XYZ file of C-alpha atoms in Angstrom:
361
model
C 0.239 -19.918 -22.888
C -1.515 -16.588 -22.240
C 0.644 -13.671 -21.090
C -0.069 -10.870 -18.615
C 2.056 -7.733 -18.217
C 1.916 -6.126 -14.763
C 2.902 -2.459 -14.530
C 4.285 -1.489 -11.141
C 7.033 0.392 -9.308
C 9.912 -1.091 -7.368
C 10.887 1.764 -5.069
C 7.859 3.967 -4.309
C 6.773 2.272 -1.111
C 5.831 -1.374 -0.680
C 2.177 -1.256 -1.729
C 2.571 -1.302 -5.510
C 5.241 -3.984 -5.540
C 3.481 -6.158 -2.993
C 0.220 -5.972 -4.939
C 2.025 -6.832 -8.186
C 3.740 -9.794 -6.537
C 0.462 -11.116 -5.142
C -1.326 -10.893 -8.493
C 1.627 -12.414 -10.328
C 1.828 -15.385 -7.983
C -1.869 -16.130 -8.353
C -1.676 -15.879 -12.156
C 1.397 -18.116 -12.251
C -0.464 -20.693 -10.181
C -3.229 -20.611 -12.786
C -0.705 -21.295 -15.547
C -0.233 -17.811 -17.000
C 3.101 -16.339 -18.043
C 3.695 -12.961 -16.430
C 6.196 -10.145 -16.446
C 6.477 -7.179 -14.086
C 7.592 -3.877 -15.561
C 8.855 -1.033 -13.404
C 7.290 1.816 -15.336
C 9.554 4.466 -13.881
C 12.524 2.848 -15.625
C 10.678 3.240 -18.937
C 10.714 7.006 -18.413
C 14.505 7.151 -18.585
C 16.613 9.334 -16.281
C 13.698 11.427 -15.039
C 11.809 8.276 -14.102
C 14.733 6.885 -12.140
C 15.153 10.218 -10.331
C 11.448 10.302 -9.424
C 11.458 6.745 -8.140
C 14.714 6.977 -6.210
C 13.683 10.231 -4.550
C 10.292 9.008 -3.315
C 11.412 7.582 0.051
C 13.918 10.376 0.873
C 11.428 13.118 -0.011
C 8.376 11.643 1.740
C 10.369 10.915 4.907
C 12.518 14.070 5.055
C 10.811 16.846 3.092
C 7.171 15.751 2.554
C 6.138 19.219 1.392
C 8.307 18.707 -1.713
C 6.233 15.630 -2.474
C 2.929 17.291 -1.653
C 3.376 20.265 -4.033
C 3.818 18.156 -7.210
C 1.120 15.821 -5.881
C -1.303 18.750 -5.814
C -0.290 19.613 -9.383
C -1.255 16.097 -10.513
C -4.664 16.504 -8.850
C -5.364 19.833 -10.553
C -3.824 18.925 -13.921
C -3.974 15.107 -14.108
C -4.106 15.009 -17.905
C -0.885 17.028 -18.131
C 0.822 14.522 -15.850
C -0.474 11.526 -17.814
C 0.541 13.023 -21.167
C 4.021 13.729 -19.812
C 4.311 10.106 -18.658
C 3.128 8.969 -22.092
C 5.763 11.050 -23.885
C 8.556 9.854 -21.597
C 7.668 6.157 -21.645
C 6.135 5.435 -25.061
C 9.352 4.313 -26.773
C 10.365 1.791 -24.124
C 6.781 0.726 -23.519
C 6.423 -0.098 -27.200
C 9.585 -2.180 -27.035
C 8.423 -4.072 -23.939
C 5.022 -4.826 -25.452
C 6.425 -5.903 -28.822
C 8.925 -8.193 -27.072
C 6.619 -9.807 -24.503
C 3.401 -9.670 -26.582
C 0.966 -9.584 -23.646
C -2.628 -10.742 -23.950
C -3.601 -8.383 -21.140
C -1.996 -5.478 -19.246
C -2.781 -4.509 -15.667
C -1.390 -1.477 -13.838
C -1.093 -1.232 -10.052
C 0.307 2.305 -10.114
C -1.756 5.486 -10.497
C 0.784 7.234 -12.738
C 0.438 4.527 -15.370
C -3.259 4.663 -16.195
C -4.329 7.174 -18.851
C -0.809 7.202 -20.294
C -1.110 3.484 -21.030
C -4.624 3.531 -22.462
C -3.615 6.523 -24.625
C -0.559 4.621 -25.869
C -2.613 1.548 -26.759
C -5.090 3.688 -28.676
C -2.381 5.597 -30.563
C -0.628 2.371 -31.505
C -3.955 0.701 -32.424
C -3.206 -2.202 -30.096
C -6.270 -4.202 -29.111
C -4.898 -5.327 -25.738
C -7.265 -5.310 -22.732
C -5.994 -2.819 -20.160
C -7.022 -3.036 -16.511
C -6.244 -0.853 -13.518
C -5.954 -2.105 -9.951
C -6.701 0.815 -7.596
C -4.877 0.331 -4.302
C -6.157 3.332 -2.324
C -8.915 2.335 0.097
C -10.839 5.606 0.454
C -11.149 8.536 -1.992
C -8.376 7.558 -4.442
C -6.424 10.423 -6.066
C -7.871 11.536 -9.388
C -4.874 10.167 -11.302
C -6.332 6.639 -10.865
C -9.370 7.704 -12.896
C -9.431 6.444 -16.494
C -12.645 6.004 -18.451
C -10.738 4.430 -21.338
C -9.478 1.458 -19.324
C -11.098 -1.866 -20.172
C -11.887 -2.366 -16.509
C -10.958 -1.193 -13.039
C -10.464 -3.327 -9.932
C -11.360 -1.328 -6.813
C -10.740 -2.316 -3.181
C -14.067 -1.303 -1.622
C -17.705 -0.628 -2.462
C -17.127 2.952 -1.331
C -14.576 3.482 -4.102
C -16.905 1.815 -6.606
C -19.741 4.189 -5.742
C -17.413 7.176 -5.969
C -16.277 6.109 -9.439
C -19.842 5.614 -10.630
C -20.606 9.140 -9.459
C -17.644 10.377 -11.512
C -19.006 8.752 -14.656
C -17.251 5.394 -14.863
C -19.463 2.698 -16.404
C -20.541 0.396 -13.566
C -19.894 -2.613 -15.808
C -16.202 -1.686 -15.873
C -15.864 -1.797 -12.085
C -14.997 -4.908 -10.091
C -14.856 -4.792 -6.295
C -11.879 -7.058 -5.758
C -10.400 -5.987 -2.455
C -6.669 -5.486 -2.100
C -4.073 -7.976 -3.428
C -2.355 -9.426 -0.362
C 0.413 -11.959 -0.602
C -0.331 -15.616 0.128
C 1.977 -16.118 3.086
C -0.242 -13.995 5.326
C -2.891 -16.436 6.454
C -6.433 -15.272 7.089
C -7.542 -16.043 10.609
C -11.004 -17.368 11.444
C -10.793 -16.887 15.215
C -9.767 -13.774 17.153
C -6.320 -13.564 18.668
C -6.152 -14.131 22.405
C -3.909 -12.338 24.878
C -2.371 -14.981 27.108
C 0.475 -13.065 28.740
C 1.731 -9.877 27.115
C 0.204 -7.693 24.446
C 2.417 -7.938 21.385
C 2.814 -4.548 19.686
C 4.318 -4.186 16.224
C 5.435 -0.801 14.903
C 6.040 -0.593 11.150
C 7.265 2.822 9.991
C 4.604 4.549 12.096
C 5.277 7.978 10.596
C 7.091 9.671 7.719
C 8.777 11.909 10.291
C 11.960 10.613 11.941
C 11.477 12.479 15.235
C 7.922 11.223 15.495
C 9.062 7.656 14.864
C 11.599 7.843 17.677
C 8.988 9.416 19.975
C 6.441 6.711 19.155
C 8.892 3.957 20.057
C 9.908 5.664 23.296
C 6.316 6.269 24.383
C 5.086 2.782 23.527
C 8.029 1.246 25.393
C 6.734 2.864 28.605
C 3.746 0.521 28.609
C 3.841 -2.370 31.056
C 3.261 -5.991 30.147
C 3.885 -5.548 26.438
C 6.298 -7.007 23.905
C 7.485 -4.527 21.281
C 8.883 -5.088 17.800
C 9.864 -2.250 15.460
C 10.319 -2.694 11.700
C 11.923 0.224 9.858
C 11.752 -1.299 6.387
C 13.953 0.458 3.864
C 14.239 3.578 6.011
C 17.840 3.053 7.120
C 17.922 6.510 8.676
C 15.171 5.504 11.081
C 16.835 2.176 11.865
C 20.223 3.753 12.623
C 18.646 6.474 14.767
C 16.653 3.964 16.846
C 19.656 1.693 17.358
C 21.677 4.702 18.520
C 18.913 5.689 20.959
C 18.755 2.153 22.302
C 22.516 1.893 22.730
C 22.473 5.144 24.715
C 19.815 3.723 27.036
C 16.962 5.961 25.858
C 14.986 3.009 24.481
C 14.545 -0.156 26.500
C 16.680 -3.187 25.706
C 13.607 -5.394 25.282
C 12.443 -3.424 22.219
C 13.393 -5.454 19.146
C 14.429 -3.184 16.267
C 14.807 -4.424 12.684
C 15.433 -2.796 9.317
C 13.997 -4.654 6.297
C 12.524 -8.064 7.142
C 11.372 -11.081 5.159
C 9.132 -12.554 7.862
C 6.405 -9.924 8.098
C 3.839 -12.718 7.947
C 5.211 -14.180 11.190
C 5.422 -10.796 12.885
C 1.809 -10.034 11.968
C 0.664 -13.460 13.073
C 2.116 -12.838 16.537
C 1.022 -9.194 16.880
C -2.122 -8.066 18.677
C -1.705 -4.403 17.691
C 0.119 -2.795 14.791
C 1.089 0.881 14.698
C 1.633 1.997 11.103
C 1.043 4.854 8.739
C -2.006 4.667 6.512
C -0.518 2.667 3.641
C -3.280 0.453 2.197
C -1.006 -2.560 1.885
C -0.084 -2.538 5.578
C -3.677 -1.922 6.646
C -5.027 -4.858 4.659
C -2.188 -7.182 5.652
C -3.093 -6.370 9.241
C -6.785 -7.113 8.712
C -5.988 -10.416 7.034
C -3.870 -11.431 10.019
C -6.659 -10.261 12.402
C -4.507 -7.581 14.013
C -5.907 -4.411 15.588
C -4.663 -1.277 13.813
C -3.521 2.114 15.065
C -2.962 4.638 12.266
C -0.065 6.862 13.320
C 0.806 8.783 10.148
C 0.296 9.150 6.420
C 1.994 10.366 3.273
C 0.588 13.818 2.506
C -2.161 13.644 -0.094
C -1.579 10.056 -1.040
C -2.889 8.363 2.120
C -4.994 11.106 3.727
C -8.269 9.222 3.999
C -7.236 5.587 4.363
C -7.591 5.802 8.152
C -11.376 6.002 7.649
C -11.427 2.348 6.616
C -9.974 1.424 10.008
C -12.044 3.794 12.147
C -15.426 3.294 10.454
C -15.135 -0.487 10.706
C -13.916 -0.394 14.326
C -10.684 -2.193 13.492
C -8.689 0.250 15.620
C -8.139 3.984 15.943
C -6.095 6.916 14.693
C -3.439 8.734 16.725
C -0.937 10.833 14.784
C 0.429 12.559 17.895
C 3.192 10.499 19.543
C 2.801 12.482 22.789
C -0.693 10.990 23.151
C 0.047 7.422 22.090
C 0.908 6.116 25.573
C -2.424 7.179 27.079
C -4.385 6.113 23.988
C -2.839 2.644 23.945
C -3.089 2.211 27.714
C -6.819 3.004 27.611
C -7.306 0.877 24.487
C -5.785 -2.170 26.179
C -7.171 -1.753 29.703
C -10.732 -0.901 28.618
C -10.963 -4.137 26.611
C -11.521 -2.166 23.406
C -8.571 -4.106 22.017
C -10.427 -7.390 22.495
C -13.444 -6.013 20.629
C -11.258 -4.837 17.730
C -9.621 -8.253 17.533
C -13.106 -9.681 17.012
C -14.239 -6.981 14.561
C -11.215 -7.280 12.293
C -12.168 -10.878 11.487
C -15.025 -9.421 9.440
C -12.701 -7.505 7.096
C -13.464 -8.562 3.537
C -11.070 -6.526 1.391
C -7.904 -8.609 1.757
C -8.327 -11.336 -0.843
C -7.930 -9.239 -3.972
C -5.168 -11.220 -5.657
C -7.323 -14.330 -5.960
C -10.356 -12.405 -7.219
C -8.307 -10.420 -9.746
C -6.442 -13.475 -11.046
C -9.656 -15.482 -11.435
C -11.327 -12.577 -13.235
C -8.411 -12.304 -15.654
C -8.482 -16.064 -16.190
C -12.138 -15.830 -17.196
C -11.294 -13.102 -19.718
C -8.339 -14.947 -21.238
C -10.048 -18.289 -21.739
């Protein structure tokens, strides 16, 4: 049985882990043995600190994330070499134990460090990268030495060709979305109320509370809020609701396991510009409102939504009521619900798994 090692991260947002899970499931269905490795754990104490601090820093002090992020963009090779030095011992152990026939990384920090390790150790293992940023990926994804690179859009492919990546190494795969989100073939209809889903709309707690309050002012809507792993946001919203500042009919949840059902029922989703959430929304034929982003990391992802007329961008909670009211009443929502059916970047897991299967015949 052929073996595939998937390099990911468990606690730096949901995108990496969700993509890894989707690819793994598809490969398992094709009969391949897989293992997921959280690469931050291979870096020892510093890796665990970096991973555990990601959510607190990006939601409370984003500038402290943005400064080191800028460093990685100016000195990417220094970052990759540091990752290599910190992880090489444990990476060697993992590879010698599992003996993979192919390695794929879904995290930008584990690109050049991995290809450098394989070269230093003289290991002839195909190494692939799955880029999960939709527009203008950070430079740390860039690795000419990778065997191949899966990219989510033609726009990213063209950008990589311009940067000198061999076109033959690039595969436009789309984004790996999990199987339980079913792709719709007909647009959603609004029979009674407009169902609005808010999923961590911003990295800023005050903005999140404001978004929920403003959206709840709309008439003839049903509102569901998912806070994910941001317990601070969940506790704050529950407190606001208990004090009467948020309507009783707003359903507030922390981490959920039925996102597929929530997306299936939603007409509009308000979320920050995480690629995973955007593509899950397009697969479920849901109109998208981009309401925030992680500094640097998700700056340009909103363009995918706006340019394709899948929704709009509004990162000012004071304006969201008027924007949504106009969006719904002007019938622009209905048009977006039709447009989003044309999204073609949300079947990446199947394409990636089939491509790997062809390589490992």
